[in-house]
């Protein structure tokens, strides 16, 4: 409204290298924190700074990819530290998706443009990727429980990027990410079709989980049709979750039990080892 013809959007230090294809009203170039510093230096160096914004072009095979976006949700799990969160990460930056034509691409009231597809960023974009994979697995393996599907997605996720290097975290300008940033890793739909082994969970496991959290019989009844008597011997460390997290490990050793089910070829055995993160 002030008459600008274009804009350069520069990340602050916290936003780091997250350069996203957000829709804008003006012609816009979005640059990362480091490039931004060069631009500011240039602007300060002359009385008549000039800039050209070139046409948009698609860059394929950019590296590193994937990396954890600065805004991605982080662990530890505040409700139950014995369960690692997040479980997985999925694509959520600059995702092209079908878009409502009830609003303009920026969803600003003055934006009268209408587009059938738009670029969006956030958990609302990564969630459908994960849900879509769950749907595909459900079609492929109609007998798998929701817990089995979740296990397959988690145990086949990768912690490496497209250079076979550890996935990086953009929140502190590209340091090695930790499981508190990626959980079991970045989802790999094709691998999830055939996880070999799964960590299954039944309704009783969930009820035991609630027992261990101090839910009494009255409360548990609202989750289950029959009355359930909490078993005194159940330990949260044995909740058959597809990841293992040990809070406050200290100097002691801790024994953890897991049960895996073979969903691969019969007789096929596989040894799975997972490291304990303190
Ligand atoms: C910032 O973006 C430029 C491309 O414009 C890229 O060459 C550079 O590596 C990026 N900086 C970081 C730290 O990723
Ligand atoms: C997992 O447990 C559920 C509930 O007991 C069961 O229906 C299912 O067959 C089990 N196995 C798989 C692979 O889902
Ligand atoms: C169970 O817990 C709820 C919520 O704390 C409480 O209102 C209720 O009185 C408890 N019932 C029993 C039988 O202890
Ligand atoms: C619990 O009871 C309700 C109402 O009778 C029924 O619709 C539902 O299927 C039952 N759920 C299970 C897990 O048995």
Coordinates of C-alpha atoms and ligand atoms in Angstrom, one line a residue:
X1 CA 0.0 0.0 0.0
X2 CA 3.0 2.2 0.5
X3 CA 4.0 1.7 -3.2
X4 CA 6.7 -0.9 -2.9
X5 CA 7.4 -3.0 -6.0
X6 CA 9.2 -5.9 -4.3
X7 CA 10.5 -7.2 -1.1
X8 CA 13.5 -9.1 0.2
X9 CA 12.6 -11.2 3.2
X10 CA 15.6 -11.9 5.4
X11 CA 15.7 -14.5 8.1
X12 CA 16.7 -13.5 11.6
X13 CA 19.2 -15.7 13.3
X14 CA 16.6 -17.9 14.9
X15 CA 14.9 -18.7 11.6
X16 CA 18.3 -19.7 10.3
X17 CA 18.2 -21.4 6.9
X18 CA 14.5 -22.2 6.7
X19 CA 13.8 -20.6 3.3
X20 CA 10.2 -21.3 2.5
X21 CA 8.1 -20.7 -0.6
X22 CA 5.4 -18.7 1.3
X23 CA 2.9 -16.9 -0.9
X24 CA 3.3 -13.1 -0.9
X25 CA 1.5 -10.1 -2.3
X26 CA 4.6 -8.4 -3.8
X27 CA 7.4 -9.9 -5.8
X28 CA 9.5 -11.4 -3.0
X29 CA 12.9 -13.1 -2.6
X30 CA 13.3 -15.0 0.7
X31 CA 17.0 -15.4 1.8
X32 CA 18.6 -17.2 4.7
X33 CA 20.3 -15.5 7.7
X34 CA 23.8 -15.6 6.2
X35 CA 22.8 -14.2 2.8
X36 CA 20.8 -11.6 4.6
X37 CA 23.9 -10.3 6.3
X38 CA 25.6 -9.8 2.9
X39 CA 22.6 -7.9 1.7
X40 CA 22.6 -5.6 4.7
X41 CA 26.3 -5.0 4.3
X42 CA 25.7 -4.1 0.7
X43 CA 22.8 -1.7 1.5
X44 CA 25.0 0.0 4.1
X45 CA 27.9 0.3 1.6
X46 CA 26.1 2.5 -0.9
X47 CA 23.7 5.5 -1.2
X48 CA 21.8 3.9 -4.1
X49 CA 21.5 0.2 -3.5
X50 CA 20.0 -1.7 -6.4
X51 CA 18.5 -5.2 -6.7
X52 CA 17.1 -7.4 -9.4
X53 CA 14.6 -10.2 -8.5
X54 CA 14.9 -12.9 -11.1
X55 CA 12.2 -15.3 -12.2
X56 CA 11.2 -18.2 -10.0
X57 CA 13.0 -21.5 -10.8
X58 CA 12.6 -24.9 -9.2
X59 CA 15.7 -26.4 -7.7
X60 CA 15.8 -30.1 -7.5
X61 CA 18.1 -32.3 -5.4
X62 CA 18.9 -29.6 -2.9
X63 CA 21.3 -30.6 -0.1
X64 CA 21.1 -31.2 2.8
X65 CA 17.7 -32.8 2.7
X66 CA 15.8 -33.5 4.7
X67 CA 16.8 -31.4 7.7
X68 CA 14.8 -30.5 10.8
X69 CA 13.0 -27.2 10.4
X70 CA 13.5 -24.6 13.1
X71 CA 9.8 -24.6 14.0
X72 CA 9.5 -28.4 14.2
X73 CA 8.2 -29.7 17.5
X74 CA 10.9 -31.0 20.0
X75 CA 11.2 -33.5 22.8
X76 CA 11.5 -34.4 25.5
X77 CA 7.9 -35.6 26.1
X78 CA 6.6 -33.5 29.0
X79 CA 3.8 -35.9 29.9
X80 CA 5.8 -39.1 29.9
X81 CA 9.6 -38.9 29.6
X82 CA 9.7 -42.7 29.2
X83 CA 8.2 -42.3 25.7
X84 CA 10.4 -40.4 23.2
X85 CA 8.7 -37.6 21.3
X86 CA 8.5 -36.8 18.5
X87 CA 8.0 -40.2 17.1
X88 CA 9.0 -39.3 13.5
X89 CA 9.5 -36.4 11.2
X90 CA 7.8 -35.9 7.8
X91 CA 8.0 -33.3 5.0
X92 CA 6.4 -30.1 6.1
X93 CA 8.2 -27.2 4.4
X94 CA 7.0 -25.6 1.2
X95 CA 4.5 -28.3 0.4
X96 CA 2.3 -27.9 -2.7
X97 CA -1.2 -28.9 -1.9
X98 CA -4.8 -28.4 -3.1
X99 CA -6.1 -25.1 -1.7
X100 CA -9.5 -23.6 -0.9
X101 CA -10.6 -20.9 -3.3
X102 CA -12.6 -19.4 -0.5
X103 CA -9.5 -17.3 0.3
X104 CA -6.5 -15.9 -1.4
X105 CA -3.1 -17.7 -1.2
X106 CA -1.9 -15.4 1.6
X107 CA -5.4 -15.7 3.2
X108 CA -5.1 -11.9 3.6
X109 CA -8.5 -10.2 3.2
X110 CA -7.2 -7.8 0.5
X111 CA -5.7 -10.8 -1.5
X112 CA -8.3 -11.3 -4.2
X113 CA -6.3 -13.9 -6.1
X114 CA -7.6 -17.4 -6.2
X115 CA -5.5 -20.5 -6.7
X116 CA -6.4 -24.2 -6.8
X117 CA -3.0 -25.1 -5.4
X118 CA -0.8 -23.3 -2.9
X119 CA 2.5 -23.8 -1.1
X120 CA 2.1 -24.2 2.7
X121 CA 4.4 -25.0 5.6
X122 CA 3.9 -26.5 9.0
X123 CA 2.6 -29.6 10.9
X124 CA -0.6 -29.3 8.9
X125 CA 1.5 -30.3 5.9
X126 CA 3.6 -33.1 7.5
X127 CA 0.6 -34.7 9.2
X128 CA -1.1 -35.6 5.9
X129 CA 2.1 -37.2 4.7
X130 CA 2.2 -39.5 7.7
X131 CA -1.6 -40.1 7.6
X132 CA -1.3 -41.0 3.9
X133 CA 1.3 -43.6 4.7
X134 CA -0.8 -45.1 7.5
X135 CA -3.7 -45.3 4.9
X136 CA -1.5 -47.1 2.4
X137 CA -0.2 -49.5 5.0
X138 CA -3.8 -50.2 6.1
X139 CA -4.7 -51.1 2.5
X140 CA -1.7 -53.3 2.1
X141 CA -2.0 -55.0 5.5
X142 CA -5.7 -54.8 6.5
X143 CA -4.9 -57.1 9.5
X144 CA -2.3 -54.8 11.0
X145 CA -3.4 -53.0 14.2
X146 CA -2.9 -49.2 14.4
X147 CA 0.1 -49.9 16.7
X148 CA 1.6 -52.2 14.1
X149 CA 1.3 -49.5 11.4
X150 CA 2.9 -47.0 13.7
X151 CA 5.7 -49.4 14.6
X152 CA 6.3 -50.1 10.9
X153 CA 6.6 -46.4 10.1
X154 CA 8.9 -45.7 13.1
X155 CA 11.3 -48.6 12.8
X156 CA 11.9 -48.0 9.1
X157 CA 12.4 -44.2 9.4
X158 CA 15.9 -42.9 8.5
X159 CA 18.2 -40.8 10.5
X160 CA 20.4 -40.0 7.4
X161 CA 19.9 -37.3 4.8
X162 CA 20.4 -37.4 1.0
X163 CA 24.2 -37.4 1.4
X164 CA 24.0 -40.4 3.8
X165 CA 25.1 -38.1 6.6
X166 CA 23.3 -37.7 9.9
X167 CA 20.2 -35.5 9.6
X168 CA 21.0 -31.9 10.6
X169 CA 19.0 -29.6 12.7
X170 CA 18.5 -26.0 11.4
X171 CA 17.5 -24.6 14.8
X172 CA 21.1 -24.1 15.8
X173 CA 22.4 -23.4 12.3
X174 CA 23.0 -27.0 11.1
X175 CA 24.2 -29.1 13.9
X176 CA 23.7 -32.8 14.0
X177 CA 20.1 -33.4 15.0
X178 CA 19.2 -35.5 18.1
X179 CA 16.3 -38.0 18.7
X180 CA 14.6 -35.1 20.5
X181 CA 14.3 -33.5 17.1
X182 CA 13.6 -36.4 14.8
X183 CA 12.4 -39.3 17.1
X184 CA 12.9 -42.5 15.1
X185 CA 13.8 -40.5 12.0
X186 CA 12.4 -39.2 8.7
X187 CA 9.6 -41.4 7.3
X188 CA 10.3 -43.8 4.4
X189 CA 6.9 -45.1 3.0
X190 CA 8.3 -47.9 0.8
X191 CA 10.4 -49.3 3.6
X192 CA 7.4 -49.2 6.0
X193 CA 5.6 -51.7 3.8
X194 CA 8.0 -54.4 5.0
X195 CA 9.4 -53.7 8.5
X196 CA 10.3 -57.3 9.2
X197 CA 9.4 -57.1 12.9
X198 CA 6.8 -54.9 14.7
X199 CA 6.2 -53.8 18.2
X200 CA 2.5 -54.5 18.7
X201 CA 0.2 -53.1 21.3
X202 CA -3.2 -54.2 22.4
X203 CA -6.0 -52.5 24.3
X204 CA -4.7 -54.1 27.5
X205 CA -1.2 -52.5 27.0
X206 CA -2.8 -49.1 26.8
X207 CA -4.9 -49.8 29.9
X208 CA -1.7 -50.9 31.8
X209 CA -0.1 -47.7 30.6
X210 CA -3.0 -45.7 32.2
X211 CA -2.7 -47.8 35.4
X212 CA 1.0 -46.9 35.6
X213 CA 0.0 -43.2 35.3
X214 CA -2.2 -43.6 38.4
X215 CA -5.6 -43.8 36.7
X216 CA -8.0 -45.6 39.0
X217 CA -10.6 -48.2 38.0
X218 CA -13.4 -45.6 37.6
X219 CA -11.4 -43.6 35.2
X220 CA -10.1 -46.6 33.3
X221 CA -13.7 -47.7 32.8
X222 CA -14.3 -44.7 30.6
X223 CA -11.7 -46.1 28.2
X224 CA -12.9 -49.7 28.3
X225 CA -16.2 -51.4 28.4
X226 CA -15.3 -53.9 31.0
X227 CA -13.8 -53.2 34.4
X228 CA -10.0 -53.6 34.4
X229 CA -8.0 -54.4 37.5
X230 CA -4.6 -52.8 37.3
X231 CA -1.7 -55.2 37.5
X232 CA 0.8 -54.2 40.2
X233 CA 3.7 -55.7 38.4
X234 CA 3.4 -53.6 35.2
X235 CA 6.4 -51.3 34.5
X236 CA 6.3 -48.4 32.1
X237 CA 9.7 -49.6 30.9
X238 CA 8.0 -52.6 29.4
X239 CA 5.3 -50.7 27.5
X240 CA 5.8 -52.3 24.0
X241 CA 6.5 -48.9 22.3
X242 CA 8.5 -48.9 19.0
X243 CA 11.2 -46.7 20.6
X244 CA 13.1 -46.9 23.8
X245 CA 13.7 -43.9 26.1
X246 CA 15.2 -44.0 29.6
X247 CA 14.8 -40.8 31.6
X248 CA 17.3 -40.2 34.4
X249 CA 19.5 -43.2 33.6
X250 CA 22.3 -42.0 35.9
X251 CA 24.9 -44.6 36.9
X252 CA 22.4 -47.5 37.2
X253 CA 21.5 -50.0 34.6
X254 CA 18.0 -50.5 33.6
X255 CA 16.3 -53.6 32.1
X256 CA 13.8 -53.0 29.4
X257 CA 11.6 -55.7 27.8
X258 CA 10.1 -55.5 24.3
X259 CA 8.2 -58.2 22.3
X260 CA 8.5 -58.2 18.6
X261 CA 6.2 -59.9 16.1
X262 CA 7.5 -61.3 12.8
X263 CA 5.5 -59.8 9.9
X264 CA 8.1 -60.7 7.4
X265 CA 8.8 -64.1 5.8
X266 CA 8.4 -67.1 8.1
X267 CA 11.4 -68.2 10.0
X268 CA 13.2 -65.0 9.0
X269 CA 15.0 -63.7 12.1
X270 CA 16.4 -60.3 12.6
X271 CA 18.2 -58.8 15.5
X272 CA 17.3 -55.3 16.3
X273 CA 19.4 -53.2 18.6
X274 CA 18.6 -49.7 19.5
X275 CA 20.9 -47.4 21.4
X276 CA 19.9 -45.9 24.8
X277 CA 19.9 -42.1 24.8
X278 CA 20.6 -40.7 28.1
Ligands
LIG1 C1 22.2 -19.6 2.4 O1 21.7 -19.6 1.1 C2 22.7 -19.7 0.0 C3 22.0 -19.7 -1.3 O2 21.4 -18.4 -1.5 C4 23.5 -20.9 0.2 O3 24.6 -20.9 -0.8 C5 24.1 -20.9 1.6 O4 24.8 -22.2 1.8 C6 23.0 -20.8 2.6 N1 23.7 -20.7 3.9 C7 23.6 -21.7 4.8 C8 24.3 -21.6 6.1 O5 22.9 -22.7 4.5
LIG2 C1 -1.4 -56.8 17.0 O1 -2.4 -56.8 18.0 C2 -3.7 -56.7 17.6 C3 -4.6 -56.6 18.9 O2 -4.4 -57.7 19.7 C4 -4.1 -57.9 16.7 O3 -5.4 -57.7 16.2 C5 -3.1 -57.9 15.6 O4 -3.3 -59.1 14.8 C6 -1.7 -58.0 16.1 N1 -0.7 -58.0 15.0 C7 -0.6 -57.1 14.0 C8 0.5 -57.4 13.0 O5 -1.3 -56.1 13.9
LIG3 C1 -10.8 -41.9 40.7 O1 -10.2 -40.7 40.4 C2 -11.1 -39.6 40.1 C3 -10.4 -38.4 39.6 O2 -9.2 -38.2 40.4 C4 -11.9 -39.3 41.4 O3 -12.8 -38.3 41.2 C5 -12.6 -40.6 41.9 O4 -13.2 -40.4 43.2 C6 -11.6 -41.8 42.0 N1 -12.4 -43.0 42.3 C7 -11.9 -43.9 43.1 C8 -12.8 -45.1 43.2 O5 -10.9 -43.8 43.8
LIG4 C1 -18.2 -50.6 24.0 O1 -19.6 -50.5 24.1 C2 -20.2 -49.7 23.1 C3 -21.7 -49.5 23.5 O2 -22.3 -50.7 23.9 C4 -20.0 -50.3 21.8 O3 -20.6 -49.5 20.8 C5 -18.6 -50.5 21.5 O4 -18.3 -51.2 20.3 C6 -17.9 -51.2 22.7 N1 -16.4 -51.2 22.5 C7 -15.6 -52.2 22.6 C8 -14.1 -52.0 22.4 O5 -16.0 -53.3 22.8

